[in-house]
Short mmCIF file of C-alpha atoms in Angstrom, two decimals:
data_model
loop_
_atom_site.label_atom_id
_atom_site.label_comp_id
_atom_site.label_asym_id
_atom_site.label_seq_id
_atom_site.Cartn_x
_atom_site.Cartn_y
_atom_site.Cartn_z
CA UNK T 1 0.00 0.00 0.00
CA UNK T 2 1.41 3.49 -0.91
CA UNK T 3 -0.62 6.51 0.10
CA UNK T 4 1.42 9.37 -0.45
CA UNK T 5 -0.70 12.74 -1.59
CA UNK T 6 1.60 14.64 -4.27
CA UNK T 7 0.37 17.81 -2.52
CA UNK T 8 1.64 16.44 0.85
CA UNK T 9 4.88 14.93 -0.42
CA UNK T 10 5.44 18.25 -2.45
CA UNK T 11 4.88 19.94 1.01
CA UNK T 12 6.69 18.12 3.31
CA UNK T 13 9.76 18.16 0.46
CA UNK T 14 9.75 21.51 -0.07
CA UNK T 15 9.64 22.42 3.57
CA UNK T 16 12.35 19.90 4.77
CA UNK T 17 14.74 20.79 1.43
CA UNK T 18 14.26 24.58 1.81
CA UNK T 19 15.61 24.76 5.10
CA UNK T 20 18.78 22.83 4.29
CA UNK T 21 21.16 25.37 2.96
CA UNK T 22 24.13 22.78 2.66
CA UNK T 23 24.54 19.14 2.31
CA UNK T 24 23.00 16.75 3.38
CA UNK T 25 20.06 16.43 1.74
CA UNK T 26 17.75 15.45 3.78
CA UNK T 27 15.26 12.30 3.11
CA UNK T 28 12.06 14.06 2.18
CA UNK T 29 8.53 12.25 2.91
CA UNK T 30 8.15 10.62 -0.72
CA UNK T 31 11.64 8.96 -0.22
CA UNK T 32 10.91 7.25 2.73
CA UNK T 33 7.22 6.20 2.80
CA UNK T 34 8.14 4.38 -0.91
CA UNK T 35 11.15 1.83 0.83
CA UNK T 36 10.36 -1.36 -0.31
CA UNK T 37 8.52 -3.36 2.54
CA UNK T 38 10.67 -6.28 4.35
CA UNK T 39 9.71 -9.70 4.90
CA UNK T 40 8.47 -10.45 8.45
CA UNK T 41 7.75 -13.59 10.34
CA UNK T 42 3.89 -13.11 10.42
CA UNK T 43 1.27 -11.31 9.34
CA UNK T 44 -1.38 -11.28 11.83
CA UNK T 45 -5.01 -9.85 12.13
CA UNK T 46 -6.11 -8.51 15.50
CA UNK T 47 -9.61 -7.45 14.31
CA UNK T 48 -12.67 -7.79 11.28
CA UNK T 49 -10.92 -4.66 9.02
CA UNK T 50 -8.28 -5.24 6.83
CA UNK T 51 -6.51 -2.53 7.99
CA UNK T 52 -6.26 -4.40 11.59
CA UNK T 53 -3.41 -6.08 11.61
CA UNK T 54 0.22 -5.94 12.61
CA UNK T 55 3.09 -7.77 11.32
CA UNK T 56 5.67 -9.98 13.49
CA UNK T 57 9.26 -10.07 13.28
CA UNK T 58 10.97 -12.15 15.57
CA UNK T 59 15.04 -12.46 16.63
CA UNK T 60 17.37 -15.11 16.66
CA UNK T 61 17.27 -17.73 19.19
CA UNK T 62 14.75 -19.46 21.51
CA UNK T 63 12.90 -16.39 23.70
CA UNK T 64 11.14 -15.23 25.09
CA UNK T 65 11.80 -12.00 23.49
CA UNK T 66 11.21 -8.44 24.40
CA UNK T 67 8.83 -7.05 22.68
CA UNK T 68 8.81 -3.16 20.68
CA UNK T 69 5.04 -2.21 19.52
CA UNK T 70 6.05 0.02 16.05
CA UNK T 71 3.48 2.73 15.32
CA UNK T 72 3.87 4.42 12.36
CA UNK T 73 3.36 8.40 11.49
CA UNK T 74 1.51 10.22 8.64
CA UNK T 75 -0.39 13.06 10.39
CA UNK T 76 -2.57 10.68 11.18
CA UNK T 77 -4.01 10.21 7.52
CA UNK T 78 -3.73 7.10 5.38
CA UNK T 79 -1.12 8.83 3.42
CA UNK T 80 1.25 6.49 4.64
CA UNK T 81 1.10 3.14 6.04
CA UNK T 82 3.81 1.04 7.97
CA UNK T 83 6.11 -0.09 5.50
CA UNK T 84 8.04 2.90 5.79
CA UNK T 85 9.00 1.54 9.68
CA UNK T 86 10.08 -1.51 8.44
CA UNK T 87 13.57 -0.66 8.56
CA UNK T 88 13.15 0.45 12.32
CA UNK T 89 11.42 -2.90 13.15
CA UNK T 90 14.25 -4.70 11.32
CA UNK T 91 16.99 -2.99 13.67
CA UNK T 92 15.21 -3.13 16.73
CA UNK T 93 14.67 -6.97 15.78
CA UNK T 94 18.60 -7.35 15.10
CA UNK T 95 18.77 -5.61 18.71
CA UNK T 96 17.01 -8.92 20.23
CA UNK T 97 13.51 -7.04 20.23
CA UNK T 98 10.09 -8.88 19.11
CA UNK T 99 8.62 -6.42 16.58
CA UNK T 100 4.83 -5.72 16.06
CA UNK T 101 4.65 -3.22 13.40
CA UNK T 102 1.22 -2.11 13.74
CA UNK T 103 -1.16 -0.92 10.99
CA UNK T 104 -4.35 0.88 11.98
CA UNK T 105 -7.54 2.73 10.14
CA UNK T 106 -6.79 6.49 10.12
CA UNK T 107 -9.01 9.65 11.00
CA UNK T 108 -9.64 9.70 6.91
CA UNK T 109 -10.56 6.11 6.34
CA UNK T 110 -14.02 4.01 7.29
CA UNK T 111 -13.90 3.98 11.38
CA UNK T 112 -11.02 5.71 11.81
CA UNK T 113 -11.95 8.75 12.66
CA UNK T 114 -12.61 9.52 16.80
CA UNK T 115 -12.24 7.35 18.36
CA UNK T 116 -11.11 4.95 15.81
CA UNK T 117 -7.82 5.03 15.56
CA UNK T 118 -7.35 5.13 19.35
CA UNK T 119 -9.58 1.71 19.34
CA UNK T 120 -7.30 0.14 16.62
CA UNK T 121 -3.69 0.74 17.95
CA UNK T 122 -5.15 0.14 21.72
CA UNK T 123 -6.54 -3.00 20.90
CA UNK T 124 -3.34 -4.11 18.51
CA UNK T 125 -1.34 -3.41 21.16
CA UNK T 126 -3.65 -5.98 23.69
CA UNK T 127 -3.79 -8.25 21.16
CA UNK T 128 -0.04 -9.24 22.04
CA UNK T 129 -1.54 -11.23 25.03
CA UNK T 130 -3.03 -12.96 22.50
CA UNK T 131 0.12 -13.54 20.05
CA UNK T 132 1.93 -14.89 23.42
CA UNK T 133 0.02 -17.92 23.12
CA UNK T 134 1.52 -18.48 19.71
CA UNK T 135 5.07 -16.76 19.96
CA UNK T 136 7.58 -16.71 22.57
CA UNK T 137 6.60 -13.03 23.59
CA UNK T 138 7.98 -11.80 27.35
CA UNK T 139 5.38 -9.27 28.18
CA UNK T 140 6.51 -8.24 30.90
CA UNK T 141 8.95 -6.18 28.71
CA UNK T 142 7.17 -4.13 26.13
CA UNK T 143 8.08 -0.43 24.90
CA UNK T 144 6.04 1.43 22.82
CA UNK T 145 8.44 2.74 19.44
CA UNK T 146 6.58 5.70 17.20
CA UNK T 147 7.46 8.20 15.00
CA UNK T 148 5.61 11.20 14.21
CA UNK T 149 1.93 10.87 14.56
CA UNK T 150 3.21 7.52 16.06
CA UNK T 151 5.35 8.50 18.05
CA UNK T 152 2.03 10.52 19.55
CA UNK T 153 0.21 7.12 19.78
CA UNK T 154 3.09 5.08 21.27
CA UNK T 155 3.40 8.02 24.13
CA UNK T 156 -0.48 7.44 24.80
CA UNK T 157 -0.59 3.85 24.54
CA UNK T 158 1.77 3.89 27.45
CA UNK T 159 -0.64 6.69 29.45
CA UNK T 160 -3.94 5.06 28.53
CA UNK T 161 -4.03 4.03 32.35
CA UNK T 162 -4.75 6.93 33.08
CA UNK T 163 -7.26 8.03 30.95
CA UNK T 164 -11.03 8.39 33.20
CA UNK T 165 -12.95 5.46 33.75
CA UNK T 166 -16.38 7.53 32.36
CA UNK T 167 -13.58 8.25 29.37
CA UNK T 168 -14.44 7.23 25.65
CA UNK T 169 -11.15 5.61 25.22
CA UNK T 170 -10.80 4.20 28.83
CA UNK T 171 -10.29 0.40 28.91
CA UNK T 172 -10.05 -1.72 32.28
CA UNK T 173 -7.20 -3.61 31.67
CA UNK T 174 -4.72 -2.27 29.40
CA UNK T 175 -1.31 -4.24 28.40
CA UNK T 176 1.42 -2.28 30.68
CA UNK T 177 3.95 -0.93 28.72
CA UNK T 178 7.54 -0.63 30.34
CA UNK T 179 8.90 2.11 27.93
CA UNK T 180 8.48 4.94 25.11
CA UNK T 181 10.63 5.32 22.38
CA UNK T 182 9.24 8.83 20.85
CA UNK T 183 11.06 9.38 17.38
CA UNK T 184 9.98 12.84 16.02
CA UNK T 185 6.67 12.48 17.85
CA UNK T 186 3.79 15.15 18.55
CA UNK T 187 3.36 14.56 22.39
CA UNK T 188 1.30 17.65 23.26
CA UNK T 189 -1.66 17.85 21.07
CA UNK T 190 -2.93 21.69 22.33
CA UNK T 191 0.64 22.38 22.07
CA UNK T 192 1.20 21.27 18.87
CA UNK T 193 -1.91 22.93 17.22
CA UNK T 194 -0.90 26.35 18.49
CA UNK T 195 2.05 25.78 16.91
CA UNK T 196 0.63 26.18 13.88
CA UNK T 197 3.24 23.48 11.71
CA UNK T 198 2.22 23.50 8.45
CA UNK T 199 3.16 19.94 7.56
CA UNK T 200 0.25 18.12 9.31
CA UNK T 201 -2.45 21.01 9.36
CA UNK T 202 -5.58 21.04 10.90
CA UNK T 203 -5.29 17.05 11.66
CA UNK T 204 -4.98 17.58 15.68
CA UNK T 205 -8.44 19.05 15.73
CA UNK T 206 -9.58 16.24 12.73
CA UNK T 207 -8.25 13.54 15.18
CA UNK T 208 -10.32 14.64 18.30
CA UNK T 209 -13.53 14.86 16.45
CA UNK T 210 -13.38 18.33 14.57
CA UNK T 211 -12.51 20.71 17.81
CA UNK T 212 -9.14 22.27 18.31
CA UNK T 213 -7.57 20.48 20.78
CA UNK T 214 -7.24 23.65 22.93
CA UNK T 215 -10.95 23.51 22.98
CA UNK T 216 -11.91 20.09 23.17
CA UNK T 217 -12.42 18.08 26.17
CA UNK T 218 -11.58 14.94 24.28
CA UNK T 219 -7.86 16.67 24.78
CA UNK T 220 -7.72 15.05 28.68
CA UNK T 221 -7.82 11.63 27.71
CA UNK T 222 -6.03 11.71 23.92
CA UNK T 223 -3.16 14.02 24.21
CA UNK T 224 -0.08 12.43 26.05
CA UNK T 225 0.83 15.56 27.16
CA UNK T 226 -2.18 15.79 29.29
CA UNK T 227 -2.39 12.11 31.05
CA UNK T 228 1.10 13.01 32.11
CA UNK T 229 2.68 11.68 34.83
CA UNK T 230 3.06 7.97 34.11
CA UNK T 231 5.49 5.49 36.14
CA UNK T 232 6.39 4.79 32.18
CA UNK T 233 9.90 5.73 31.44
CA UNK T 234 10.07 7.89 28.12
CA UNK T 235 12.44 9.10 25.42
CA UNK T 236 12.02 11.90 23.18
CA UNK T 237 14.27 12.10 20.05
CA UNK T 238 14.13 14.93 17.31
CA UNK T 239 16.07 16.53 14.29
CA UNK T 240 17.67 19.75 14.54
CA UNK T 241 15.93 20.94 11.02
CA UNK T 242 12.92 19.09 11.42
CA UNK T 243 10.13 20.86 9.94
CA UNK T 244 7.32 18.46 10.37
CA UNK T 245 7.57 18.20 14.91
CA UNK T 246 10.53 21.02 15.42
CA UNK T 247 12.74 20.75 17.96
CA UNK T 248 10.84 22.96 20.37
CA UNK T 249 8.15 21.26 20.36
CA UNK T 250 9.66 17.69 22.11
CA UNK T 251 11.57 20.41 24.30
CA UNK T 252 8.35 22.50 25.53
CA UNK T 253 7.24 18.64 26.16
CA UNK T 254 10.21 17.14 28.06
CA UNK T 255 10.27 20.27 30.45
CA UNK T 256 6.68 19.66 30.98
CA UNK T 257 6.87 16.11 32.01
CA UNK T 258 9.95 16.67 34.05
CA UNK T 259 7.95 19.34 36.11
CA UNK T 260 5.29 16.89 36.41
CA UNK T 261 7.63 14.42 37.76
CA UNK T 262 7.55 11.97 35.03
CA UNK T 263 10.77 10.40 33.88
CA UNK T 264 11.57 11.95 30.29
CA UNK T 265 14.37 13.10 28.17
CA UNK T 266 14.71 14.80 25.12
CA UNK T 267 17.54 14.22 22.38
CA UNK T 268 18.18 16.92 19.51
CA UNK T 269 19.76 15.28 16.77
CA UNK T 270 22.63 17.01 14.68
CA UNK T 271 22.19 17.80 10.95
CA UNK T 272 18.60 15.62 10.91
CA UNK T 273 14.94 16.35 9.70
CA UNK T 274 11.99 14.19 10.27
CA UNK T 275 12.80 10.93 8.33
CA UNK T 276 16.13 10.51 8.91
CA UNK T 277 15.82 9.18 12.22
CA UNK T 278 13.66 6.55 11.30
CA UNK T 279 16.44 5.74 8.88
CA UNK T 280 19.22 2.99 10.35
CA UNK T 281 21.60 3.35 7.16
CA UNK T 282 21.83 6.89 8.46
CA UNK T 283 23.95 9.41 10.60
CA UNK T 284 21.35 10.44 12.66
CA UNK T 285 19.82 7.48 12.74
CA UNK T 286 23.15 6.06 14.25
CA UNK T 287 23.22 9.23 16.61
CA UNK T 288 20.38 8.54 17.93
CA UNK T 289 20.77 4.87 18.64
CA UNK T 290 23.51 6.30 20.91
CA UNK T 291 20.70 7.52 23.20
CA UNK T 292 17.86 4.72 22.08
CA UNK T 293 20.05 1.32 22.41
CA UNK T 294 21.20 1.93 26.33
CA UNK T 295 17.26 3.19 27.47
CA UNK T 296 16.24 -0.24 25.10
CA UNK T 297 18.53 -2.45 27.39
CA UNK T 298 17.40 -0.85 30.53
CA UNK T 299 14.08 -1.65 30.02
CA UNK T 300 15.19 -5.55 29.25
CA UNK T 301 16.88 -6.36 32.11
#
């Protein structure tokens, strides 16, 4: 599946290349949402849509293996899909990780929109209790990896705790998850909107139902930035040029959460935009693994 608007791509191109005056070129959108998919172990449903289901990579040897829930970005449209996080499910996999690279209806496809998409990656993510029966998945070790408008939903999938019990997304019995890996991700949703980033638009207030999130009430139980704090350690990572989630944005958030007293730091990542760091062949991809592979191995032990 490749959903990539030209009026998007064009966008998020023009915006990432014009800000570059020197070499590197940075990866623009188009470049990475067409990499070629990579195989995987399984391909698994975890509900009636065909859009619900996530697909299984598994490491070397016996397990039971950590596992790393992969949530893919796209401003939360179906202009991309999770191919383009194969590569970070493939190194995380090398790393010893179980993979799940979720795929999920968006806010612009049939029951996606509120509180779709919020019901699709929750209930891929519980489904792993599920896949345990089948795979030798250690539970009890699960971090949440997203970039993006992922890296949003992997930051809430570890709050959803939290969320009210007379909530529309609260559920009783959430899986736990041990860890956030936040890769370019939009962790404040009122903060995000009045920063007014061209790149995804008006698709903060599209996601909660049509409202701004600095008006809507679904903001308290949707935006990660508002179920803060969690006993869920977190780590923020972001481009220095990225024009899609700038820098400031993953600062403004980290500050936040510290003062809130949860347990969160953010990375700024030399000469990067937004898809390098969900590129392993890269620098800043390997920069960042600098910060990403020692939090990882906390969590595992």
């Amino acid at each position: 599946m490749r959903r990539l608007t030209a009026a998007l791509a064009g966008l998020w191109a023009w915006a990432g290349l014009a800000q570059a005056q020197e070499p590197p070129r940075y990866i623009t959108a188009g470049e990475a949402i067409a990499w070629a998919p990579r195989p995987y172990d399984a391909r698994v449903s975890y509900g009636a849509d065909p859009l619900q289901y996530g697909e299984l990579r598994l490491p070397a040897g016996q397990g039971p293996f950590p596992v790393a829930v992969v949530v893919h970005g796209g401003c939360w449209l179906s202009i991309a899909d999770n191919d383009y996080m194969d590569p970070v499910a493939e190194r995380l996999t090398q790393a010893g990780w179980a993979t799940w690279n979720l795929e999920f209806r968006r806010i612009d496809e049939p029951g996606g929109a509120w509180p779709g998409i919020f019901r699709d990656v929750a209930g891929g993510t519980d489904f792993l209790r599920s896949l345990a029966g089948d795979y030798p998945l250690d539970l009890d070790h699960v971090v949440t990896v997203g970039h993006s408008s992922g890296g949003h939903l992997a930051l809430w999938l570890s709050a959803r705790g939290r969320i009210a019990a007379d909530a529309e997304l609260y559920d009783e019995d959430p899986l736990p998850i041990h860890g956030v890996v936040s890769l370019a991700g939009i962790a404040d949703l009122a903060h995000y909107h009045e920063m007014r980033v061209p790149a995804c638009g008006d698709t903060p207030s599209r996601l909660l139902g049509g409202v701004a999130p600095t008006d809507s009430p679904r903001t308290a139980q949707a935006s990660p930035a508002a179920l803060l704090p969690t006993d869920v350690p977190q780590i923020l990572i972001t481009g220095d040029d990225d024009y899609a989630v700038p820098p400031a944005h993953g600062e403004a958030y980290a500050a936040l959460a510290v003062r809130r007293g949860q347990e969160a730091v953010h990375h700024v990542i030399p000469n990067s935009s937004h898809f390098e760091i969900v590129a392993p062949e890269s620098k800043p991809w390997q920069d960042a693994w600098v910060f990403v592979e020692p939090f990882l191995n906390r969590i595992r032990r």
